[in-house]
Tab-separated table of N, CA and C in Angstrom:
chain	number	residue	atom	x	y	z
A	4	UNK	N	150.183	163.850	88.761
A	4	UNK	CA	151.005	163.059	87.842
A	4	UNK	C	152.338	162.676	88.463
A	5	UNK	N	152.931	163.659	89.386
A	5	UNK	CA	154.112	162.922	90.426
A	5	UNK	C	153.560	161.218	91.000
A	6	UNK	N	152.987	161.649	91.657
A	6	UNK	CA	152.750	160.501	92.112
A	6	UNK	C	152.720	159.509	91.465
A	7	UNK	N	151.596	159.161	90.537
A	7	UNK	CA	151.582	158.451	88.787
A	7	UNK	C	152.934	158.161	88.223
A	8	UNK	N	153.961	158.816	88.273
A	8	UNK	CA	155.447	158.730	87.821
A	8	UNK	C	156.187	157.612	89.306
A	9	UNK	N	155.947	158.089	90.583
A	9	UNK	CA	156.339	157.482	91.840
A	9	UNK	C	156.052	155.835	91.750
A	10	UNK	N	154.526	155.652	91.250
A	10	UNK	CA	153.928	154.425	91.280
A	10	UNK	C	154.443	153.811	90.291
A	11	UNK	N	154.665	154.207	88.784
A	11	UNK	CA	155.851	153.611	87.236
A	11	UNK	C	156.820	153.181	87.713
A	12	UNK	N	157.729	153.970	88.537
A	12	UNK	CA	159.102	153.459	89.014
A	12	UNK	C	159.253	152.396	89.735
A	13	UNK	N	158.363	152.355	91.150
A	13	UNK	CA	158.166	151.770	92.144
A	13	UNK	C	157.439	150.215	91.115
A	14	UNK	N	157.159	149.971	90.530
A	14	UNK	CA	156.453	148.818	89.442
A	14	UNK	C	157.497	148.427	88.943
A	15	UNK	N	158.772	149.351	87.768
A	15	UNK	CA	159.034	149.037	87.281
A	15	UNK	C	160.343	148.335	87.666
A	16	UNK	N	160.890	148.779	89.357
A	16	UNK	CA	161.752	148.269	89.979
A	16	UNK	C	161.424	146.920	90.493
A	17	UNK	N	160.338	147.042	90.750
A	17	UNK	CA	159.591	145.950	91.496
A	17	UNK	C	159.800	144.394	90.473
A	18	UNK	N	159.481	145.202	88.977
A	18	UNK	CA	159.394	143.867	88.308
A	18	UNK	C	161.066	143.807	87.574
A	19	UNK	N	161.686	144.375	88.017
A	19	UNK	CA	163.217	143.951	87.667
A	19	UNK	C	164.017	143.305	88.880
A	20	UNK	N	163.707	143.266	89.948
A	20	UNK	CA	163.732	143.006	91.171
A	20	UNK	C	162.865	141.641	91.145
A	21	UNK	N	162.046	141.498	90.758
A	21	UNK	CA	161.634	140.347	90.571
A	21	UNK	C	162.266	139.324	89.761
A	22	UNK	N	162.523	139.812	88.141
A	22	UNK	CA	163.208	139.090	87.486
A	22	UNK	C	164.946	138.469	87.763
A	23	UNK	N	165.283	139.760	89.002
A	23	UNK	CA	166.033	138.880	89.284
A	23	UNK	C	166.654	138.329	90.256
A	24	UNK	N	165.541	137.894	91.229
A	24	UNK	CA	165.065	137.257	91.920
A	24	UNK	C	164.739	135.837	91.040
A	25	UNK	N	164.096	135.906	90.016
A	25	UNK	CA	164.027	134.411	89.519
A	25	UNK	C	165.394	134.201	88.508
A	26	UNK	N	165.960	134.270	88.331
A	26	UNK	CA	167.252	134.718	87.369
A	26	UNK	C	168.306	134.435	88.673
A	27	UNK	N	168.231	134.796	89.457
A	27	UNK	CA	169.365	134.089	90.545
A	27	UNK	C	168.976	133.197	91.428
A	28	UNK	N	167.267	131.755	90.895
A	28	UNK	CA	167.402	131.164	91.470
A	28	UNK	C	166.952	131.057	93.195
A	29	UNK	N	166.481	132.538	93.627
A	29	UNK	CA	166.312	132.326	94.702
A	29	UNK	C	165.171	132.095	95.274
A	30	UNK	N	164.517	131.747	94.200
A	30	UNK	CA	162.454	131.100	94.386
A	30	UNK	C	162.705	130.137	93.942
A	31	UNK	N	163.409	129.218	93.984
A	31	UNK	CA	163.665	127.626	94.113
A	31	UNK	C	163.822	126.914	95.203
A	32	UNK	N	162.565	126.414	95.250
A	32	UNK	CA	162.449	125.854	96.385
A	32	UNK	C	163.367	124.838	96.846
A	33	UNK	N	164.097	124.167	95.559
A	33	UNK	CA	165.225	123.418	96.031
A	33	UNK	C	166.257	124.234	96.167
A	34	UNK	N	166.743	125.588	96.008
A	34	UNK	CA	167.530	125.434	96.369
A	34	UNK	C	167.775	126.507	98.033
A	35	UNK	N	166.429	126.159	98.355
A	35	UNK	CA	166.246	126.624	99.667
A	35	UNK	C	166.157	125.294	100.485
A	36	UNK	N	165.874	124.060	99.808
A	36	UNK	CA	166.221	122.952	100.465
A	36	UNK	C	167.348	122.727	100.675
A	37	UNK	N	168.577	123.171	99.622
A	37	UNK	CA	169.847	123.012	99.757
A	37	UNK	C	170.538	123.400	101.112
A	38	UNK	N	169.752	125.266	101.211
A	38	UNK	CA	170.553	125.717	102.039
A	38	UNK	C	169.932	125.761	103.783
A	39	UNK	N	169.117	125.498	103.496
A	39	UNK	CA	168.342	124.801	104.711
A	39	UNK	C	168.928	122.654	105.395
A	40	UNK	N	169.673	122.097	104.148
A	40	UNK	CA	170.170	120.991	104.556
A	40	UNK	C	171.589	121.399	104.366
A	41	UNK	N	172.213	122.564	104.355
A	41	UNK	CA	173.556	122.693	104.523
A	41	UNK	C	174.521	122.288	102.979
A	42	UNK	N	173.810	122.191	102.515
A	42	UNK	CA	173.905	121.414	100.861
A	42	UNK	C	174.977	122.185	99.974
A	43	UNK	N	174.264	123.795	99.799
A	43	UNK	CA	175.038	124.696	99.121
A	43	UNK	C	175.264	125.561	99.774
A	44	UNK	N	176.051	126.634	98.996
A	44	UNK	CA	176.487	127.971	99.576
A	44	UNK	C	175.577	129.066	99.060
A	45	UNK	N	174.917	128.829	97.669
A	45	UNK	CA	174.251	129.229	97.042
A	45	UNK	C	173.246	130.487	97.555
A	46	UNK	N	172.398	129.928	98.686
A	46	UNK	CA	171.715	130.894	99.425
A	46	UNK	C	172.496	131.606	100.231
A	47	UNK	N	173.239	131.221	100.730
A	47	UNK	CA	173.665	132.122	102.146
A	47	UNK	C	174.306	132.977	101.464
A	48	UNK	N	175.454	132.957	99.962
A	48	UNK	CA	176.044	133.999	99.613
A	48	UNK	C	175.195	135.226	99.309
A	49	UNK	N	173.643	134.501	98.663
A	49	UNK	CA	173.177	135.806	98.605
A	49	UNK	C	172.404	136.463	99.789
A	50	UNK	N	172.057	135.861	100.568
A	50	UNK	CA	171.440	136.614	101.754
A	50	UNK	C	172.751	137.252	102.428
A	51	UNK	N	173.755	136.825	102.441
A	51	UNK	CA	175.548	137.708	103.178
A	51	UNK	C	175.303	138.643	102.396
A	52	UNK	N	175.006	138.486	101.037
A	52	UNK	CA	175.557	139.972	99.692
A	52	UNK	C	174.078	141.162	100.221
A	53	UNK	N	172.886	140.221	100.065
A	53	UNK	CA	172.213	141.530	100.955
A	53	UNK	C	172.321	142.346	102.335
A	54	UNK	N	172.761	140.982	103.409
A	54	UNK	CA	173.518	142.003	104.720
A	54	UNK	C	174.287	143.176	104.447
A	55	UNK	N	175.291	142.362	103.732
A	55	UNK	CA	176.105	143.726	103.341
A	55	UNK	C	175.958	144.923	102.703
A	56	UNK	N	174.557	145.104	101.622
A	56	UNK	CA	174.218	145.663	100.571
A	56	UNK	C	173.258	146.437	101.191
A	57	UNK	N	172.795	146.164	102.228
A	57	UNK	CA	171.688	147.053	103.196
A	57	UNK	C	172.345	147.286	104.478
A	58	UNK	N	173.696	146.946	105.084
A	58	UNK	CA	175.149	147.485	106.098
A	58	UNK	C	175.336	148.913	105.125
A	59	UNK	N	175.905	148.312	104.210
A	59	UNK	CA	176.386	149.569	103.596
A	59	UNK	C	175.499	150.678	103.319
A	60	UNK	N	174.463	150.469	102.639
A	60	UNK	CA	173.134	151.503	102.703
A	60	UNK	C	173.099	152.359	103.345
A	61	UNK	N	172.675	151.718	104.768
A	61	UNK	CA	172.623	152.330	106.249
A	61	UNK	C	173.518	152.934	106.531
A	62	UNK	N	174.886	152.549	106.230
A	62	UNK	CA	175.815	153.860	106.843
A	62	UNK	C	176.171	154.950	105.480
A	63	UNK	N	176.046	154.761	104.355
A	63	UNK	CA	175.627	155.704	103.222
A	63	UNK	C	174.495	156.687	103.826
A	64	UNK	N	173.633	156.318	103.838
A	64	UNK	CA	172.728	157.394	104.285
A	64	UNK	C	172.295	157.955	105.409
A	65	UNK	N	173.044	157.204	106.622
A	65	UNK	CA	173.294	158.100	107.868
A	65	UNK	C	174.279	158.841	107.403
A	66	UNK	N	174.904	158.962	106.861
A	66	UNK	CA	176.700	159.491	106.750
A	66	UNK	C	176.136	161.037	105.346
A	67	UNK	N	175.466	160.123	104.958
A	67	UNK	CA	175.213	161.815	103.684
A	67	UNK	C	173.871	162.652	104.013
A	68	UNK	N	173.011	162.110	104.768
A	68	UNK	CA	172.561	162.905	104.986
A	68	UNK	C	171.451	162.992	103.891
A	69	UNK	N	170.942	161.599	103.507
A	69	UNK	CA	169.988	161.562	102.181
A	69	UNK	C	168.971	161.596	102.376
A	70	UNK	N	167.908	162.489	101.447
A	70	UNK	CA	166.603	162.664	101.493
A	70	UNK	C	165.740	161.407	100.482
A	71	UNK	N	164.268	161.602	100.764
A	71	UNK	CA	163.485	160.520	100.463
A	71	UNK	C	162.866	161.105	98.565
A	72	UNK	N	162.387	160.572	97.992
A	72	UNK	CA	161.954	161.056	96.907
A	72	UNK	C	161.191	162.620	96.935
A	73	UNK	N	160.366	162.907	97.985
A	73	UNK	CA	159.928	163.780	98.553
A	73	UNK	C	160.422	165.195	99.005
A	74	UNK	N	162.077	165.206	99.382
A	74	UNK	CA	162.456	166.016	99.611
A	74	UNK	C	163.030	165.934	101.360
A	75	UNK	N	162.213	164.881	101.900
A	75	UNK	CA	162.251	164.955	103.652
A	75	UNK	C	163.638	163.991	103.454
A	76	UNK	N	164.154	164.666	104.755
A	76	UNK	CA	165.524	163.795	105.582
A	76	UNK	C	164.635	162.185	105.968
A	77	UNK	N	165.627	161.149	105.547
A	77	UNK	CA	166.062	160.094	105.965
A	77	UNK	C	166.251	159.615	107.592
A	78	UNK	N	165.404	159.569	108.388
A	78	UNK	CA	165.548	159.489	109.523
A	78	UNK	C	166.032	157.798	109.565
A	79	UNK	N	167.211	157.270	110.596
A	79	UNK	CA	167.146	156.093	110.789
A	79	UNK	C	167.558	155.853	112.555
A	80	UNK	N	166.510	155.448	113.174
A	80	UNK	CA	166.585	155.780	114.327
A	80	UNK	C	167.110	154.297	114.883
A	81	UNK	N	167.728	154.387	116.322
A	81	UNK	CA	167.904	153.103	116.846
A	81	UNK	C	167.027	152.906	117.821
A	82	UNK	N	166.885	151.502	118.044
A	82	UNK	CA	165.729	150.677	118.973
A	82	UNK	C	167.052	150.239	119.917
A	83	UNK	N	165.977	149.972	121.204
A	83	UNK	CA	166.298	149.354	122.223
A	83	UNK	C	166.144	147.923	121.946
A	84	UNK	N	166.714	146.855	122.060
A	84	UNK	CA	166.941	145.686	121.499
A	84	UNK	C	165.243	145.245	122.645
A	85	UNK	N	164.868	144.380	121.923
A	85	UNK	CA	163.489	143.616	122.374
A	85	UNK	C	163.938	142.134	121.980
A	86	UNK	N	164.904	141.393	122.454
A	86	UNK	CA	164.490	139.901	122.482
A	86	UNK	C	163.409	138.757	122.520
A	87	UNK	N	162.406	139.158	123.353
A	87	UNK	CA	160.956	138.485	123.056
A	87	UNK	C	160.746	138.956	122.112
A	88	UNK	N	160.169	139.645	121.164
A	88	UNK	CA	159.783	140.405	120.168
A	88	UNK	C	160.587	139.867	119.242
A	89	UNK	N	162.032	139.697	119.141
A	89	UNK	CA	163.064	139.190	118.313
A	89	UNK	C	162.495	137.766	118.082
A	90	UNK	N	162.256	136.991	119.018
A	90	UNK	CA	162.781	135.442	119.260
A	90	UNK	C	160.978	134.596	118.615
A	91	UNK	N	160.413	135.531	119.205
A	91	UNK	CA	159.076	135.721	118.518
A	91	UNK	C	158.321	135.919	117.150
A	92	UNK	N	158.785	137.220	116.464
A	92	UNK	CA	158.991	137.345	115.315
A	92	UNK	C	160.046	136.663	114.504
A	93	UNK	N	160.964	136.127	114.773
A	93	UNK	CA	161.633	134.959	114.173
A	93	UNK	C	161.019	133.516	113.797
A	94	UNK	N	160.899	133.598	114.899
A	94	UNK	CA	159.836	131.913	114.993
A	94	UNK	C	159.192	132.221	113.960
A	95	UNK	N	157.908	133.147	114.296
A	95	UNK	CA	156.736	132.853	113.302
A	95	UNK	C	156.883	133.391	111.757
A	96	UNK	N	158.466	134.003	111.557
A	96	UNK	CA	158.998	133.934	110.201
A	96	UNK	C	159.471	132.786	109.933
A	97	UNK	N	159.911	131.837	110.111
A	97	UNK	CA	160.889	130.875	109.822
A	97	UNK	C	159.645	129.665	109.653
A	98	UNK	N	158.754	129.803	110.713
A	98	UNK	CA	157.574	128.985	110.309
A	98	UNK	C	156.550	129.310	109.298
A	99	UNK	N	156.215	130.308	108.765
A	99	UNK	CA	155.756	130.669	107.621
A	99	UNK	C	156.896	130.316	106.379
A	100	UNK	N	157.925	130.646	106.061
A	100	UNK	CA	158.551	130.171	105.452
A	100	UNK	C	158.577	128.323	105.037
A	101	UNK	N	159.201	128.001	106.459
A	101	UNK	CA	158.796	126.572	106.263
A	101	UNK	C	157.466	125.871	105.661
A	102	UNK	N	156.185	126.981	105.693
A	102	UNK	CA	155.161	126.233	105.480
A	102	UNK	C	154.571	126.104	104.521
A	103	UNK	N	155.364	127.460	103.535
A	103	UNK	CA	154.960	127.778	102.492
A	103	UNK	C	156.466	127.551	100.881
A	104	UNK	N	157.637	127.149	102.115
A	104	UNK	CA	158.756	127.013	101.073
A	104	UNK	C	159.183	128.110	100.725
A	105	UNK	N	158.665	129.604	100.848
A	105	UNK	CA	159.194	131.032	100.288
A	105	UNK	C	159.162	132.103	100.979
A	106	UNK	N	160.122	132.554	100.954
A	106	UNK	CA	160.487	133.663	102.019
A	106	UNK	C	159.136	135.062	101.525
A	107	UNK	N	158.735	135.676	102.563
A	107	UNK	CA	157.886	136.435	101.989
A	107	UNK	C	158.238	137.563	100.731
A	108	UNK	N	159.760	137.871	100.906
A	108	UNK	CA	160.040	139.301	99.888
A	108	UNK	C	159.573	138.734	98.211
A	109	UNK	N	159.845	137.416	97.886
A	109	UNK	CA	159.116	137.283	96.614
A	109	UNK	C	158.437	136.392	96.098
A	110	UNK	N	157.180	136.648	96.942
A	110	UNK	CA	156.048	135.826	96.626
A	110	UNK	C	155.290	136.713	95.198
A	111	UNK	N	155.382	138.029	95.401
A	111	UNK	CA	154.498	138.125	93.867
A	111	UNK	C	155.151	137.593	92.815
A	112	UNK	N	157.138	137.504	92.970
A	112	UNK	CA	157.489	136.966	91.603
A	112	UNK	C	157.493	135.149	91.436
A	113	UNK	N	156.974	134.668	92.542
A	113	UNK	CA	156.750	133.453	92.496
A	113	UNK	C	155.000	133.859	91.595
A	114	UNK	N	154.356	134.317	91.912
A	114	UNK	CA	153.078	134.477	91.497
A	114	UNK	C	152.817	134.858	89.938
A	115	UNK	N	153.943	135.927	89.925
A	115	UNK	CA	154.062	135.876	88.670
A	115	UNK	C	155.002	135.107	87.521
A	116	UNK	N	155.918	134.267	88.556
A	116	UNK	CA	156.557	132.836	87.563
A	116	UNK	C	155.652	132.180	87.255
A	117	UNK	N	154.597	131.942	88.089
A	117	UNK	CA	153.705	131.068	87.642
A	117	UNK	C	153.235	130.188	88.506
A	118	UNK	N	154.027	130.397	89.875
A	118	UNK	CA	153.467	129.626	91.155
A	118	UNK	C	152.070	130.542	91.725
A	119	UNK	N	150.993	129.950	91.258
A	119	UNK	CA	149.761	130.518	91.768
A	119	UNK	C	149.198	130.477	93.370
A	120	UNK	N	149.676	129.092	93.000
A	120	UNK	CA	149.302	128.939	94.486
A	120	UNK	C	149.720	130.104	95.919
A	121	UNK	N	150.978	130.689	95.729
A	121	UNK	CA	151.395	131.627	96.497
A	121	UNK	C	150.090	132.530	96.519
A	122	UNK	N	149.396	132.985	95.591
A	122	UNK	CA	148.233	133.733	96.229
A	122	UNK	C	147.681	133.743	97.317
A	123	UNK	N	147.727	132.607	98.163
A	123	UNK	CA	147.139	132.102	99.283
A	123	UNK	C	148.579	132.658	100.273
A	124	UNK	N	149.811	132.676	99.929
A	124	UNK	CA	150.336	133.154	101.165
A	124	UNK	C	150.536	134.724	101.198
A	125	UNK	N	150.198	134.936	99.565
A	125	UNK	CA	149.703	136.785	100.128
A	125	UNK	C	149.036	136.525	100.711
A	126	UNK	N	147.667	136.142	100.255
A	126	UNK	CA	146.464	136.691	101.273
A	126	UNK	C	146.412	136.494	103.159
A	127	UNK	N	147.306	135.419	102.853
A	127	UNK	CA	147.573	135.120	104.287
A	127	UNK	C	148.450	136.181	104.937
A	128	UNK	N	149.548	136.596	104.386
A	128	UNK	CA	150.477	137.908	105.231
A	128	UNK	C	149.530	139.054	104.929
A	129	UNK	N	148.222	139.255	104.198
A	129	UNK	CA	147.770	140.534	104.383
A	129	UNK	C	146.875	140.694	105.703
A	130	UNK	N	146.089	139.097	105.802
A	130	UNK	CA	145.355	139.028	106.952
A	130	UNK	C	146.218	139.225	108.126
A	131	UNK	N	147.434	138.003	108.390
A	131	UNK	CA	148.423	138.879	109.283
A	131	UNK	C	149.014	139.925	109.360
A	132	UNK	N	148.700	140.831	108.880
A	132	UNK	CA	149.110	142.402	109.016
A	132	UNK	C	148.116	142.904	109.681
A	133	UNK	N	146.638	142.582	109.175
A	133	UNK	CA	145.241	143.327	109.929
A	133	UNK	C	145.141	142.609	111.464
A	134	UNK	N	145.751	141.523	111.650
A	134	UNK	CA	145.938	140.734	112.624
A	134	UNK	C	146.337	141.275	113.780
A	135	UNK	N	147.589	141.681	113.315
A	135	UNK	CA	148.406	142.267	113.940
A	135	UNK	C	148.082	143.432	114.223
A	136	UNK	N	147.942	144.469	113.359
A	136	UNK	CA	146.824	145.722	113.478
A	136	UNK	C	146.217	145.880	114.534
A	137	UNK	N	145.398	144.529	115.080
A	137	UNK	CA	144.741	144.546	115.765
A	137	UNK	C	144.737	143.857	116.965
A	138	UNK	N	145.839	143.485	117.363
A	138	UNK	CA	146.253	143.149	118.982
A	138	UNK	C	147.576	143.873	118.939
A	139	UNK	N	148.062	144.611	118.405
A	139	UNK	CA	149.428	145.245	118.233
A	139	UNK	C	149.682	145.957	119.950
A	140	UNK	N	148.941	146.274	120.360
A	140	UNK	CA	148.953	146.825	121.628
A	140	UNK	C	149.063	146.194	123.080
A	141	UNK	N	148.486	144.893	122.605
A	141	UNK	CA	148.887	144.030	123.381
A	141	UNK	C	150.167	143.124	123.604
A	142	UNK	N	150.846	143.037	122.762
A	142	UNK	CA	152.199	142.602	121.887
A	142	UNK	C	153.437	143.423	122.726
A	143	UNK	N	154.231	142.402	123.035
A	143	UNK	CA	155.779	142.892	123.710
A	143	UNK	C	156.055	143.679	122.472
A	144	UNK	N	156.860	144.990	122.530
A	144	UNK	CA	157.767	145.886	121.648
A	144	UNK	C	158.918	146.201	122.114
């Protein structure tokens, strides 16, 4: 039943996180046209307010020393910077985006606004995950 309680929360954040996600506008595809033609400020303030909101995070919980729902330490380790890998995985984010108009973090609440069609770009980032899965070894890291 923990778990069962883990999965309620994890839903019920999910769909408030969603709502407001559509409530600030940021599954509008215009106004990702905006900030993609330099138009508004609209997007970038909120993608700056998340830099900062996941900056701050990160040094919150390196700094306290916070555990996971579970009880285990918070590990946050650093990488050796990978530029191919960067410049790479950028691209083929920015081109999925472009192709589909929506950034992947909220395609279910596009799905569940009522844009159906996004079903097709889940299914598409799930296949690219097994994709990936499966030449992952071959892949600059």
């Amino acid at each position: 039943t923990q778990q069962l309680m883990k999965n309620v929360i994890g839903l019920v954040l999910g769909v408030v996180f969603g709502l407001i996600l559509v409530k600030a506008e940021v599954l509008s595809w215009f106004r990702i046209q905006e900030m993609f033609a330099f138009q508004s400020f609209h997007m970038y303030g909120i993608i700056g307010s998340a830099v900062e909101v996941g900056a701050l995070s990160v040094f919150i919980i390196r700094r306290s020393g916070a555990k996971s729902l579970d009880g285990n330490p918070i590990e946050l380790k650093d990488k050796a910077p990978n530029h191919i890998a960067a410049y790479a995985g950028g691209t083929l984010f920015g081109l999925g985006w472009a192709m589909t108009g929506a950034c992947p973090g909220p395609l279910y609440a596009l799905v569940g606004s009522g844009t159906t069609v996004m079903l097709l770009a889940i299914l598409s980032g799930i296949l690219g995950v097994y994709v990936y899965g499966a030449v992952r070894d071959r892949l600059p890291h």
